[in-house]
PDB file of C-alpha atoms in Angstrom:
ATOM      1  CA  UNK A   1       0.000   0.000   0.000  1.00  0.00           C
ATOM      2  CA  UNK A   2       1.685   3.793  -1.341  1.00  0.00           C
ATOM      3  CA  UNK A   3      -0.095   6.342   2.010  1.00  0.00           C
ATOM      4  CA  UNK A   4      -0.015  10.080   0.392  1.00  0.00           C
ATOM      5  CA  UNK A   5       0.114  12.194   3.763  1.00  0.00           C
ATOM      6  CA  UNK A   6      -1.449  15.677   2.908  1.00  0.00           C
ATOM      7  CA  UNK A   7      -0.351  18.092   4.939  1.00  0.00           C
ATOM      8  CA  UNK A   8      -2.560  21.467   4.785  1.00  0.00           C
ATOM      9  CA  UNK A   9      -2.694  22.560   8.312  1.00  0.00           C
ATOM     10  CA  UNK A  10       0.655  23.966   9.592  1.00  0.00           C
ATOM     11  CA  UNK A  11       4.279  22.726  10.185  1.00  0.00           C
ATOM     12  CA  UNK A  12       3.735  19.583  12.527  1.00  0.00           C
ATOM     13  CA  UNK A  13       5.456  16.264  12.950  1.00  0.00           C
ATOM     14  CA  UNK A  14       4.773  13.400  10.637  1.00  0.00           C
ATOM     15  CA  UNK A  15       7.653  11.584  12.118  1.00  0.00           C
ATOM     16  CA  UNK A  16       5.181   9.240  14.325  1.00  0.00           C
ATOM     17  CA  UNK A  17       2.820   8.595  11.346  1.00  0.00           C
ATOM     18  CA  UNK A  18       5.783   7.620   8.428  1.00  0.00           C
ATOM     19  CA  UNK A  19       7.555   5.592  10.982  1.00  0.00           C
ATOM     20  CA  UNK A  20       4.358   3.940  12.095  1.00  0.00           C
ATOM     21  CA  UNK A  21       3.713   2.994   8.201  1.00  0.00           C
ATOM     22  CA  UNK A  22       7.045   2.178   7.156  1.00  0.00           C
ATOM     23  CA  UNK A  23       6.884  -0.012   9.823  1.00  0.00           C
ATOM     24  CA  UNK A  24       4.498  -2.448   8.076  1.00  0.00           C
ATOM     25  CA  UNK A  25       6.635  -1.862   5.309  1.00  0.00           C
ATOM     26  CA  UNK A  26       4.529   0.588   3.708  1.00  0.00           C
ATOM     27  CA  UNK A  27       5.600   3.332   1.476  1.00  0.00           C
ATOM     28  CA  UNK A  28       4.772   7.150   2.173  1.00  0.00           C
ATOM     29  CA  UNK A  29       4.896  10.010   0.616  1.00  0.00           C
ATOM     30  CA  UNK A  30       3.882  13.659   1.657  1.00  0.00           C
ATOM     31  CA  UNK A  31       1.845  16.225  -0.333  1.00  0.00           C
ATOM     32  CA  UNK A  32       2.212  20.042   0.983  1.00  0.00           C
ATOM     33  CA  UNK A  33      -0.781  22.220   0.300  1.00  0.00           C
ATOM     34  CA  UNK A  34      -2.003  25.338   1.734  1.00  0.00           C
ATOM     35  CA  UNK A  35      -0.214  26.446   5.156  1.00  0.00           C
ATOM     36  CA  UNK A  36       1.267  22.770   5.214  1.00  0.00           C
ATOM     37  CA  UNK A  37       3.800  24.397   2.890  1.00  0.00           C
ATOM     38  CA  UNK A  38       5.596  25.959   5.801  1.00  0.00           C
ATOM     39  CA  UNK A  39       6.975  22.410   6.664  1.00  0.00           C
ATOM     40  CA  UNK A  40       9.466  22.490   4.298  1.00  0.00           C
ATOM     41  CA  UNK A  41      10.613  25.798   4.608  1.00  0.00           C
ATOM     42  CA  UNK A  42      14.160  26.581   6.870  1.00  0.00           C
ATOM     43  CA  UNK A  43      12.284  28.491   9.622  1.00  0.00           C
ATOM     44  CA  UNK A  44      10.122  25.228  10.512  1.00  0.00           C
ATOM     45  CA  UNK A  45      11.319  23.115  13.745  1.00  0.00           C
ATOM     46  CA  UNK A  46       9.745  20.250  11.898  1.00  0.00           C
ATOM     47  CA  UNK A  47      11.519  20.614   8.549  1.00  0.00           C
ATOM     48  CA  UNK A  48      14.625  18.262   9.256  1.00  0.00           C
ATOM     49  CA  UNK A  49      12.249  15.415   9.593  1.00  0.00           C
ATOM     50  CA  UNK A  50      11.720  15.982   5.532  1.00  0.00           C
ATOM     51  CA  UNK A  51      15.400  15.386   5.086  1.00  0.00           C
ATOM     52  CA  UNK A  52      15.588  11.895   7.470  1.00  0.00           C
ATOM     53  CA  UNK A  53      12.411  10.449   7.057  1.00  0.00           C
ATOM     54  CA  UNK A  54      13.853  10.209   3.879  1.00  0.00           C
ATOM     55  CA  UNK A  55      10.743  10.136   2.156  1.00  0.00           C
ATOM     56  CA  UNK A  56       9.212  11.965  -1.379  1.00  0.00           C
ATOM     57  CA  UNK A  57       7.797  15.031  -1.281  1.00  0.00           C
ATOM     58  CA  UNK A  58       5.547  16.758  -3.143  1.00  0.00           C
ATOM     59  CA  UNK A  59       4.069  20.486  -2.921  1.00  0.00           C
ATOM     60  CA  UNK A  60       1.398  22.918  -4.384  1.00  0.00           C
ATOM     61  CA  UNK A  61       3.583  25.177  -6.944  1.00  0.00           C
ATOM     62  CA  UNK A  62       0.811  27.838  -6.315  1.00  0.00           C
ATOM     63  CA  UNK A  63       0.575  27.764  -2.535  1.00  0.00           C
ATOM     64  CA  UNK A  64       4.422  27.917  -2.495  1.00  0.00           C
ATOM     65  CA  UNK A  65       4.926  30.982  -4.597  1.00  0.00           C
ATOM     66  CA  UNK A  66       2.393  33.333  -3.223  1.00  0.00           C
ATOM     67  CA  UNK A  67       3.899  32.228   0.210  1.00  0.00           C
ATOM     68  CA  UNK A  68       7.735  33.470  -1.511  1.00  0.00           C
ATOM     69  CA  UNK A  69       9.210  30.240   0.326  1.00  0.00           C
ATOM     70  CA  UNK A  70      10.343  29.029  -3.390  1.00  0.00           C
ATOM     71  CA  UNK A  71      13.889  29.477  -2.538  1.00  0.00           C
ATOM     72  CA  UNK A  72      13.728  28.970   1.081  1.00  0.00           C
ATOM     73  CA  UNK A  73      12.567  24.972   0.790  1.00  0.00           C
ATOM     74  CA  UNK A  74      14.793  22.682   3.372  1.00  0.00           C
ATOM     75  CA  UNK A  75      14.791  19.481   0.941  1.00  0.00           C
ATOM     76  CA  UNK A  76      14.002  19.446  -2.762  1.00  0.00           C
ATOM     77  CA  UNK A  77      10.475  19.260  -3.525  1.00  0.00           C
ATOM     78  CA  UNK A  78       8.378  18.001  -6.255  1.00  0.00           C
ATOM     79  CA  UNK A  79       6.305  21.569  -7.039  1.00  0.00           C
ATOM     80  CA  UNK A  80       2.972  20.272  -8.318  1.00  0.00           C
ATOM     81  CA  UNK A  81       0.089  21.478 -10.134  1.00  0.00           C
ATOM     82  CA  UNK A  82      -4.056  21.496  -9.136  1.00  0.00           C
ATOM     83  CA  UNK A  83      -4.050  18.356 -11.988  1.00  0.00           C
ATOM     84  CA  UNK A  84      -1.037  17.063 -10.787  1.00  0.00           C
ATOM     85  CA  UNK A  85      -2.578  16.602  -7.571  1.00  0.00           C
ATOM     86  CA  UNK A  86      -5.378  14.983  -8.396  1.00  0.00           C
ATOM     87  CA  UNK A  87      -3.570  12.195  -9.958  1.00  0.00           C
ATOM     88  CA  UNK A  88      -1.407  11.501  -7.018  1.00  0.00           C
ATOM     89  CA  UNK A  89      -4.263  11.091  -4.850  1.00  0.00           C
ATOM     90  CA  UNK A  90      -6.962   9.460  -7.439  1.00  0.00           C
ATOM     91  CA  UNK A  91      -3.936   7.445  -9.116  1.00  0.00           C
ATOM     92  CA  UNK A  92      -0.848   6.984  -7.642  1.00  0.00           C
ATOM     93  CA  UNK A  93      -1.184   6.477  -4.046  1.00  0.00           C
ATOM     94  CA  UNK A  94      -3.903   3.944  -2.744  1.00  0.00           C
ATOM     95  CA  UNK A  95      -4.572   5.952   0.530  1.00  0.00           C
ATOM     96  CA  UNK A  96      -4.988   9.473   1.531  1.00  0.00           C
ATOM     97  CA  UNK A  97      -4.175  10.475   5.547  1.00  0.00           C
ATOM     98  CA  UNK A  98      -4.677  13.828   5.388  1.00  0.00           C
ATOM     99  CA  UNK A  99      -3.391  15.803   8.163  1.00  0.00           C
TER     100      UNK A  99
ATOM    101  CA  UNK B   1     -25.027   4.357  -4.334  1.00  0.00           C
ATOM    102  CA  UNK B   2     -24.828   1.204  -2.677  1.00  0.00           C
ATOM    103  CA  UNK B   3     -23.858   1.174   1.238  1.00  0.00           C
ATOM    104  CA  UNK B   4     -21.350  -0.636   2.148  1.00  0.00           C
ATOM    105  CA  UNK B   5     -19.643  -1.357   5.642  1.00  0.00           C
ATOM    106  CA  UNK B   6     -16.335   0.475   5.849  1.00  0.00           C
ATOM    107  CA  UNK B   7     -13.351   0.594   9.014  1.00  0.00           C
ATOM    108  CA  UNK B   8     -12.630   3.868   9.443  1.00  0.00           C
ATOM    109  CA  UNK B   9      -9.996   4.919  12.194  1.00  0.00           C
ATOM    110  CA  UNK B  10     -10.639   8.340  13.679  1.00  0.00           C
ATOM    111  CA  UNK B  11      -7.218   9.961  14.224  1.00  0.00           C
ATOM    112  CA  UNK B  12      -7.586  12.893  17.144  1.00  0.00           C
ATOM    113  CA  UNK B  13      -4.471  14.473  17.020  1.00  0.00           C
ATOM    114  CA  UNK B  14      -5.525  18.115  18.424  1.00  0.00           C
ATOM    115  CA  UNK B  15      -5.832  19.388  22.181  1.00  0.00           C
ATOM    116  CA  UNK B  16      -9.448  19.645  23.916  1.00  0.00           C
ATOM    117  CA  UNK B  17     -11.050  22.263  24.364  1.00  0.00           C
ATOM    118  CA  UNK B  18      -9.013  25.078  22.319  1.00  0.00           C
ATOM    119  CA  UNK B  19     -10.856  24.318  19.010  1.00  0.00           C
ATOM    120  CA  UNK B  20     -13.814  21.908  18.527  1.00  0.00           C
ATOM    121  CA  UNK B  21     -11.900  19.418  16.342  1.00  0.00           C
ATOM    122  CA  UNK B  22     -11.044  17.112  19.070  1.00  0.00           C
ATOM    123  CA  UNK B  23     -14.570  16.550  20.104  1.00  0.00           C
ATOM    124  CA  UNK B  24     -15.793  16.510  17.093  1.00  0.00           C
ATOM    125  CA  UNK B  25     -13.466  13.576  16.739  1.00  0.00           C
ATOM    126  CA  UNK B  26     -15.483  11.947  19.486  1.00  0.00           C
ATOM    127  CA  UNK B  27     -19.042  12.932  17.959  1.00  0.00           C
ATOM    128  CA  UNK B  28     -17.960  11.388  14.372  1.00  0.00           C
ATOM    129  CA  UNK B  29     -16.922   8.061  15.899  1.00  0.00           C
ATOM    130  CA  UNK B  30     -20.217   7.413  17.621  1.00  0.00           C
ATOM    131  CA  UNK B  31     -21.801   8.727  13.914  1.00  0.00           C
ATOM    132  CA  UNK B  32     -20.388   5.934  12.514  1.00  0.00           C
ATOM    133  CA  UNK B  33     -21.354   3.551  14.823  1.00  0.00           C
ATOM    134  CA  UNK B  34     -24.861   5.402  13.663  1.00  0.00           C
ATOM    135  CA  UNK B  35     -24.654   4.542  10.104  1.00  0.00           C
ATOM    136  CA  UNK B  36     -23.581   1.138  11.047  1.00  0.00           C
ATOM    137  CA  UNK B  37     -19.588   1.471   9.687  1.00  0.00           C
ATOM    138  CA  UNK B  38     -16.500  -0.098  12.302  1.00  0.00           C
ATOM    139  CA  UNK B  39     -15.024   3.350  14.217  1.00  0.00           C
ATOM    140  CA  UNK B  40     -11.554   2.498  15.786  1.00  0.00           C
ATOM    141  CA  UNK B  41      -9.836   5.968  17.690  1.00  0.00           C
ATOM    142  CA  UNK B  42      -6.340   6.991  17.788  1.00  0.00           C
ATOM    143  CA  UNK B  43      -5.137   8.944  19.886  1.00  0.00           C
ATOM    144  CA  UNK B  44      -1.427  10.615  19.024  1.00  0.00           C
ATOM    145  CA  UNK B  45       0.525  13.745  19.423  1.00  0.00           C
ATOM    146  CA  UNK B  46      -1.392  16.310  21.594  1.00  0.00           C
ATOM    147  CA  UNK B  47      -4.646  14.246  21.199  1.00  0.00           C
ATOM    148  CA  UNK B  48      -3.515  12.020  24.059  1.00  0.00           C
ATOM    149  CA  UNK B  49      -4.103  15.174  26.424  1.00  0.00           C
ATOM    150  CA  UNK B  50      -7.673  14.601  25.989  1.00  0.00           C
ATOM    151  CA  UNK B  51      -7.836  10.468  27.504  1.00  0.00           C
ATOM    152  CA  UNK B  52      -6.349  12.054  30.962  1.00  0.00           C
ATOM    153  CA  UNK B  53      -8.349  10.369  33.984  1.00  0.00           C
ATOM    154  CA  UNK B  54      -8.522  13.941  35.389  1.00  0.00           C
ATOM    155  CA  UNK B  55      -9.337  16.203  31.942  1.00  0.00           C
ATOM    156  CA  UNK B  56     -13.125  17.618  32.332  1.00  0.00           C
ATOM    157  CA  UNK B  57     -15.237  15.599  29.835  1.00  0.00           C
ATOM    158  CA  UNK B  58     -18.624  16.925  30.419  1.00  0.00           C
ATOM    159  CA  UNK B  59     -18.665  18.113  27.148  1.00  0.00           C
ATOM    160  CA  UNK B  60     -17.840  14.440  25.546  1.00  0.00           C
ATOM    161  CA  UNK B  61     -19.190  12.206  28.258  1.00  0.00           C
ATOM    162  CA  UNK B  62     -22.329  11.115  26.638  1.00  0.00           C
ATOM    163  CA  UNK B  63     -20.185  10.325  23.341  1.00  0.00           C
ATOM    164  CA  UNK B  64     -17.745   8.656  25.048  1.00  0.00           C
ATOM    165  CA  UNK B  65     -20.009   6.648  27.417  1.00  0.00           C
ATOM    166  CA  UNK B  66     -21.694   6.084  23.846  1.00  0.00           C
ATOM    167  CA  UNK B  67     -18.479   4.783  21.959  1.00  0.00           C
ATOM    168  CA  UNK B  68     -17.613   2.774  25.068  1.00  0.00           C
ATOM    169  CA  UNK B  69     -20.986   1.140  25.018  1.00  0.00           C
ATOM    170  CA  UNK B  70     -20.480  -0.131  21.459  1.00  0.00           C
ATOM    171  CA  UNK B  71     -17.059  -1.531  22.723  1.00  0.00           C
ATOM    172  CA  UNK B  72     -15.892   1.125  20.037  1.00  0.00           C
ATOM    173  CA  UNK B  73     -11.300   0.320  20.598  1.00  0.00           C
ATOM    174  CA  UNK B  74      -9.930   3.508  21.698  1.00  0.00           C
ATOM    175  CA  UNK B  75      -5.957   3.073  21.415  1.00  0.00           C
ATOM    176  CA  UNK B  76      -3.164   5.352  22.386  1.00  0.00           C
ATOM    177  CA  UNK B  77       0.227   6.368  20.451  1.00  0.00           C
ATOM    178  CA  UNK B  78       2.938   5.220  22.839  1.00  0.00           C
ATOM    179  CA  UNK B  79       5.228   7.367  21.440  1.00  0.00           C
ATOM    180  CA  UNK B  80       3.019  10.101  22.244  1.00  0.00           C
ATOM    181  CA  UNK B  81       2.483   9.421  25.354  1.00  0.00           C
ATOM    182  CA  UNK B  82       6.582   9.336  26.094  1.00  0.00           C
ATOM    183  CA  UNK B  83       6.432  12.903  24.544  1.00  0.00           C
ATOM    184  CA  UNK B  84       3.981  13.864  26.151  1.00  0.00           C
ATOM    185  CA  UNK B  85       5.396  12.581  29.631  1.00  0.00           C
ATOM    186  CA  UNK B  86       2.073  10.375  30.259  1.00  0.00           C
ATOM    187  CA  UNK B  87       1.631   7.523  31.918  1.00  0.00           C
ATOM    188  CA  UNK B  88      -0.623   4.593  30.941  1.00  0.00           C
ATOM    189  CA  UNK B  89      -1.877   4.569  34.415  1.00  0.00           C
ATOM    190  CA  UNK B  90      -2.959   8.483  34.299  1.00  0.00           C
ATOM    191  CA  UNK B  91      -5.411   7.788  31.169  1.00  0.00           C
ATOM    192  CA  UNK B  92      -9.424   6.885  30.870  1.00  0.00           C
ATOM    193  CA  UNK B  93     -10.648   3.056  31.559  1.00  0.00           C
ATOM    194  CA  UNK B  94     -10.343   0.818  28.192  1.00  0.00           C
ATOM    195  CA  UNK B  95      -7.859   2.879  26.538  1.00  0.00           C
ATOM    196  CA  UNK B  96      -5.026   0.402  24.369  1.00  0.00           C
ATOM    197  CA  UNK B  97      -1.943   1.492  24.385  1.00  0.00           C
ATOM    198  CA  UNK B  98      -0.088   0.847  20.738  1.00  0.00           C
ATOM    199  CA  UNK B  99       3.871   0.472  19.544  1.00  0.00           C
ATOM    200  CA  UNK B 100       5.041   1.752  16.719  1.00  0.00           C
ATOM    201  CA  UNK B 101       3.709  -1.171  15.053  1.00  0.00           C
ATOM    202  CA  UNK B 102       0.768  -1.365  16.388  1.00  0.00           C
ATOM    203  CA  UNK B 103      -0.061   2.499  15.275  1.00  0.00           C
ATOM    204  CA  UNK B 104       0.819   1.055  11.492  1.00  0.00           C
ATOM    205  CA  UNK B 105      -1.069  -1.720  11.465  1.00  0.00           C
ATOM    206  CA  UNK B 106      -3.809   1.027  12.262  1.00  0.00           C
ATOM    207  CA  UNK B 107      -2.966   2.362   9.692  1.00  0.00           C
ATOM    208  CA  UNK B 108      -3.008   0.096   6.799  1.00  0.00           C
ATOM    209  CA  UNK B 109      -5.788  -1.936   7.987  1.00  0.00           C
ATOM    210  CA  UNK B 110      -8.156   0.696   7.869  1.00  0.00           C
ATOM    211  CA  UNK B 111     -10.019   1.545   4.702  1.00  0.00           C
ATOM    212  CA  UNK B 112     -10.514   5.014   5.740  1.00  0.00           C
ATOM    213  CA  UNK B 113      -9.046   7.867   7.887  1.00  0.00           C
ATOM    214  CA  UNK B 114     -10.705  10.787   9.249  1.00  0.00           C
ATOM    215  CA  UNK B 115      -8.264  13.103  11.308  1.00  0.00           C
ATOM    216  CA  UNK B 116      -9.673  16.043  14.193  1.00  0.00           C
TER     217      UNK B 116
END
């Protein structure tokens, strides 16, 4: 089973949840939208986690850039599309946590 | 639209009382005991702060007696409790307390997740 984590809240850990899944050896990813954004930029406590949980991560190009964190992100980060989205979570990942 | 039966794990991971998402979390899983679906609650991160034996729960007591009644599983994060400095001995009645394993197998063997 692929878990896409969405993150739209704030910067919070996701340590717990991605070592909980890849625990039962399944794979995560994590999908930045809206004020979830702010976990991958430098100023988050939380960002380090992106770069040893060692894990893919995606984030909404749009919600990004009219935040002005595009060349403040801690790890490097797959900037996505509205359409883009939709396929990881209708196609590519069999579960959605969202957060 | 056909109904089907679905496991859905409610995942509280806010504080009581500063915003209504954590009891909502409580009102949903009795819902779905409601429309006849299998609620399972997990507790992690700040969330655990609200299955202290000595938080006020007047204003989920009648959903938790509820939930309880159903024998509805109400687990714990371990981890989260160790962050949080909790004991297991400092939390509600009938509350299971989960490993890292545990909190996976949560996880994956729900269909859905709903998270307050």
């Amino acid at each position: 089973m692929k878990a896409l984590i969405w993150l739209s809240s704030d910067c919070s850990s996701l340590e717990e949840i991605i070592q909980a899944l890849k625990s039962k050896g399944q794979e995560a990813a994590i999908l930045l939208v809206q004020d979830g954004v702010f976990m991958a930029d430098k100023g988050c406590p939380h960002s380090d986690e992106l770069k040893t949980l060692k894990v893919k991560v995606y984030a909404s190009k749009k919600h990004v850039e009219e935040r002005g964190l595009g060349d403040r992100l801690v790890v490097d980060v797959d900037l996505v599309d509205y359409s883009r989205i939709v396929d990881l979570m209708m196609d590519e990942y069999d579960k959605v946590i969202s957060l | 639209m056909e109904f089907t039966e679905r496991s859905v794990l409610l995942l509280i991971r806010s504080k009581p009382f500063g915003s209504i998402f954590n009891f909502e979390g409580w009102r949903a899983s009795v819902g779905m005991f409601g429309m006849d679906h299998e609620p399972m609650m997990l507790f992690m991160g700040d969330g655990v702060l609200s299955i202290l034996k000595g938080m006020n729960d007047l204003p989920i007591r009648m959903f938790k007696m509820t939930f309880q009644s159903f024998d509805g599983r109400i687990c714990v994060s371990k981890k989260s409790l160790e962050a949080h400095n909790i004991s297991p001995g400092e939390l509600i009645e009938g509350v299971e307390v989960l490993d890292e394993a545990g909190v996976g197998k949560a996880f994956v063997e729900n269909e859905i997740v709903l998270t307050f």
